[in-house]
Amino acid sequence: MNLGVLAAGIAVLSGIGAGVGIGIAAGKAVEAVGRQPEASGRVMTFFILGAALCETTAIYGLVMAFMLMGR
């Protein structure tokens, strides 16, 4: 078995962490808007920033998987 394929599979698992992080952030954003509806614009701004940061880890893992598969 090629160890590069195994390493690529492990690298793609970083998407799980990103999904969990975005899910928690979305839940907290909905909770915050439910408590203070007038702050929804500010909450949405921080949510989008946090989601983008979470998503970069998944993209990094995907890029690493592609690089390992190309070896």
JSON list of C-alpha atoms in Angstrom, two decimals:
[
{"chain": "A", "resi": 1, "resn": "MET", "atom": "CA", "xyz": [0.00, 0.00, 0.00]},
{"chain": "A", "resi": 2, "resn": "ASN", "atom": "CA", "xyz": [1.29, 3.41, -0.95]},
{"chain": "A", "resi": 3, "resn": "LEU", "atom": "CA", "xyz": [1.85, 5.50, 2.19]},
{"chain": "A", "resi": 4, "resn": "GLY", "atom": "CA", "xyz": [1.18, 8.69, 0.22]},
{"chain": "A", "resi": 5, "resn": "VAL", "atom": "CA", "xyz": [-2.44, 7.63, -0.23]},
{"chain": "A", "resi": 6, "resn": "LEU", "atom": "CA", "xyz": [-2.77, 6.97, 3.48]},
{"chain": "A", "resi": 7, "resn": "ALA", "atom": "CA", "xyz": [-1.23, 10.34, 4.32]},
{"chain": "A", "resi": 8, "resn": "ALA", "atom": "CA", "xyz": [-3.57, 12.07, 1.88]},
{"chain": "A", "resi": 9, "resn": "GLY", "atom": "CA", "xyz": [-6.56, 10.40, 3.52]},
{"chain": "A", "resi": 10, "resn": "ILE", "atom": "CA", "xyz": [-5.42, 11.58, 6.93]},
{"chain": "A", "resi": 11, "resn": "ALA", "atom": "CA", "xyz": [-4.89, 15.13, 5.60]},
{"chain": "A", "resi": 12, "resn": "VAL", "atom": "CA", "xyz": [-8.45, 15.25, 4.27]},
{"chain": "A", "resi": 13, "resn": "LEU", "atom": "CA", "xyz": [-9.74, 14.48, 7.77]},
{"chain": "A", "resi": 14, "resn": "SER", "atom": "CA", "xyz": [-9.04, 18.12, 8.67]},
{"chain": "A", "resi": 15, "resn": "GLY", "atom": "CA", "xyz": [-12.39, 18.84, 7.02]},
{"chain": "A", "resi": 16, "resn": "ILE", "atom": "CA", "xyz": [-14.12, 17.24, 10.01]},
{"chain": "A", "resi": 17, "resn": "GLY", "atom": "CA", "xyz": [-12.67, 19.85, 12.35]},
{"chain": "A", "resi": 18, "resn": "ALA", "atom": "CA", "xyz": [-13.72, 22.64, 10.03]},
{"chain": "A", "resi": 19, "resn": "GLY", "atom": "CA", "xyz": [-17.26, 21.30, 9.85]},
{"chain": "A", "resi": 20, "resn": "VAL", "atom": "CA", "xyz": [-17.52, 21.03, 13.62]},
{"chain": "A", "resi": 21, "resn": "GLY", "atom": "CA", "xyz": [-16.08, 24.52, 14.06]},
{"chain": "A", "resi": 22, "resn": "ILE", "atom": "CA", "xyz": [-18.49, 26.12, 11.61]},
{"chain": "A", "resi": 23, "resn": "GLY", "atom": "CA", "xyz": [-21.41, 24.25, 13.17]},
{"chain": "A", "resi": 24, "resn": "ILE", "atom": "CA", "xyz": [-20.57, 25.50, 16.65]},
{"chain": "A", "resi": 25, "resn": "ALA", "atom": "CA", "xyz": [-20.04, 29.04, 15.36]},
{"chain": "A", "resi": 26, "resn": "ALA", "atom": "CA", "xyz": [-23.37, 29.02, 13.53]},
{"chain": "A", "resi": 27, "resn": "GLY", "atom": "CA", "xyz": [-25.18, 27.77, 16.63]},
{"chain": "A", "resi": 28, "resn": "LYS", "atom": "CA", "xyz": [-23.63, 30.48, 18.78]},
{"chain": "A", "resi": 29, "resn": "ALA", "atom": "CA", "xyz": [-24.43, 33.14, 16.17]},
{"chain": "A", "resi": 30, "resn": "VAL", "atom": "CA", "xyz": [-28.09, 32.11, 16.10]},
{"chain": "A", "resi": 31, "resn": "GLU", "atom": "CA", "xyz": [-28.14, 32.13, 19.89]},
{"chain": "A", "resi": 32, "resn": "ALA", "atom": "CA", "xyz": [-26.59, 35.61, 19.99]},
{"chain": "A", "resi": 33, "resn": "VAL", "atom": "CA", "xyz": [-29.10, 37.01, 17.48]},
{"chain": "A", "resi": 34, "resn": "GLY", "atom": "CA", "xyz": [-31.91, 35.41, 19.46]},
{"chain": "A", "resi": 35, "resn": "ARG", "atom": "CA", "xyz": [-30.76, 37.21, 22.60]},
{"chain": "A", "resi": 36, "resn": "GLN", "atom": "CA", "xyz": [-30.02, 40.57, 20.93]},
{"chain": "A", "resi": 37, "resn": "PRO", "atom": "CA", "xyz": [-31.72, 40.93, 17.55]},
{"chain": "A", "resi": 38, "resn": "GLU", "atom": "CA", "xyz": [-30.45, 44.49, 17.13]},
{"chain": "A", "resi": 39, "resn": "ALA", "atom": "CA", "xyz": [-26.86, 43.23, 17.02]},
{"chain": "A", "resi": 40, "resn": "SER", "atom": "CA", "xyz": [-27.47, 40.85, 14.11]},
{"chain": "A", "resi": 41, "resn": "GLY", "atom": "CA", "xyz": [-25.28, 42.79, 11.66]},
{"chain": "A", "resi": 42, "resn": "ARG", "atom": "CA", "xyz": [-22.29, 42.75, 13.96]},
{"chain": "A", "resi": 43, "resn": "VAL", "atom": "CA", "xyz": [-22.81, 39.10, 14.87]},
{"chain": "A", "resi": 44, "resn": "MET", "atom": "CA", "xyz": [-23.04, 38.16, 11.19]},
{"chain": "A", "resi": 45, "resn": "THR", "atom": "CA", "xyz": [-19.77, 39.96, 10.47]},
{"chain": "A", "resi": 46, "resn": "PHE", "atom": "CA", "xyz": [-17.94, 38.02, 13.16]},
{"chain": "A", "resi": 47, "resn": "PHE", "atom": "CA", "xyz": [-19.60, 34.77, 12.11]},
{"chain": "A", "resi": 48, "resn": "ILE", "atom": "CA", "xyz": [-18.48, 35.15, 8.50]},
{"chain": "A", "resi": 49, "resn": "LEU", "atom": "CA", "xyz": [-14.93, 35.95, 9.63]},
{"chain": "A", "resi": 50, "resn": "GLY", "atom": "CA", "xyz": [-14.88, 32.92, 11.93]},
{"chain": "A", "resi": 51, "resn": "ALA", "atom": "CA", "xyz": [-16.33, 30.64, 9.25]},
{"chain": "A", "resi": 52, "resn": "ALA", "atom": "CA", "xyz": [-13.68, 31.78, 6.79]},
{"chain": "A", "resi": 53, "resn": "LEU", "atom": "CA", "xyz": [-10.93, 31.01, 9.31]},
{"chain": "A", "resi": 54, "resn": "CYS", "atom": "CA", "xyz": [-12.41, 27.55, 9.98]},
{"chain": "A", "resi": 55, "resn": "GLU", "atom": "CA", "xyz": [-12.70, 26.85, 6.27]},
{"chain": "A", "resi": 56, "resn": "THR", "atom": "CA", "xyz": [-9.03, 27.68, 5.64]},
{"chain": "A", "resi": 57, "resn": "THR", "atom": "CA", "xyz": [-7.99, 24.67, 7.70]},
{"chain": "A", "resi": 58, "resn": "ALA", "atom": "CA", "xyz": [-10.10, 22.40, 5.50]},
{"chain": "A", "resi": 59, "resn": "ILE", "atom": "CA", "xyz": [-8.69, 23.93, 2.33]},
{"chain": "A", "resi": 60, "resn": "TYR", "atom": "CA", "xyz": [-5.16, 23.55, 3.70]},
{"chain": "A", "resi": 61, "resn": "GLY", "atom": "CA", "xyz": [-5.83, 19.86, 4.38]},
{"chain": "A", "resi": 62, "resn": "LEU", "atom": "CA", "xyz": [-7.22, 19.40, 0.87]},
{"chain": "A", "resi": 63, "resn": "VAL", "atom": "CA", "xyz": [-4.18, 21.07, -0.70]},
{"chain": "A", "resi": 64, "resn": "MET", "atom": "CA", "xyz": [-1.89, 18.88, 1.38]},
{"chain": "A", "resi": 65, "resn": "ALA", "atom": "CA", "xyz": [-3.80, 15.79, 0.23]},
{"chain": "A", "resi": 66, "resn": "PHE", "atom": "CA", "xyz": [-3.42, 16.81, -3.42]},
{"chain": "A", "resi": 67, "resn": "MET", "atom": "CA", "xyz": [0.29, 17.42, -2.91]},
{"chain": "A", "resi": 68, "resn": "LEU", "atom": "CA", "xyz": [0.75, 14.04, -1.25]},
{"chain": "A", "resi": 69, "resn": "MET", "atom": "CA", "xyz": [-1.19, 12.26, -4.00]},
{"chain": "A", "resi": 70, "resn": "GLY", "atom": "CA", "xyz": [1.01, 13.89, -6.65]},
{"chain": "A", "resi": 71, "resn": "ARG", "atom": "CA", "xyz": [4.17, 12.36, -5.20]}
]
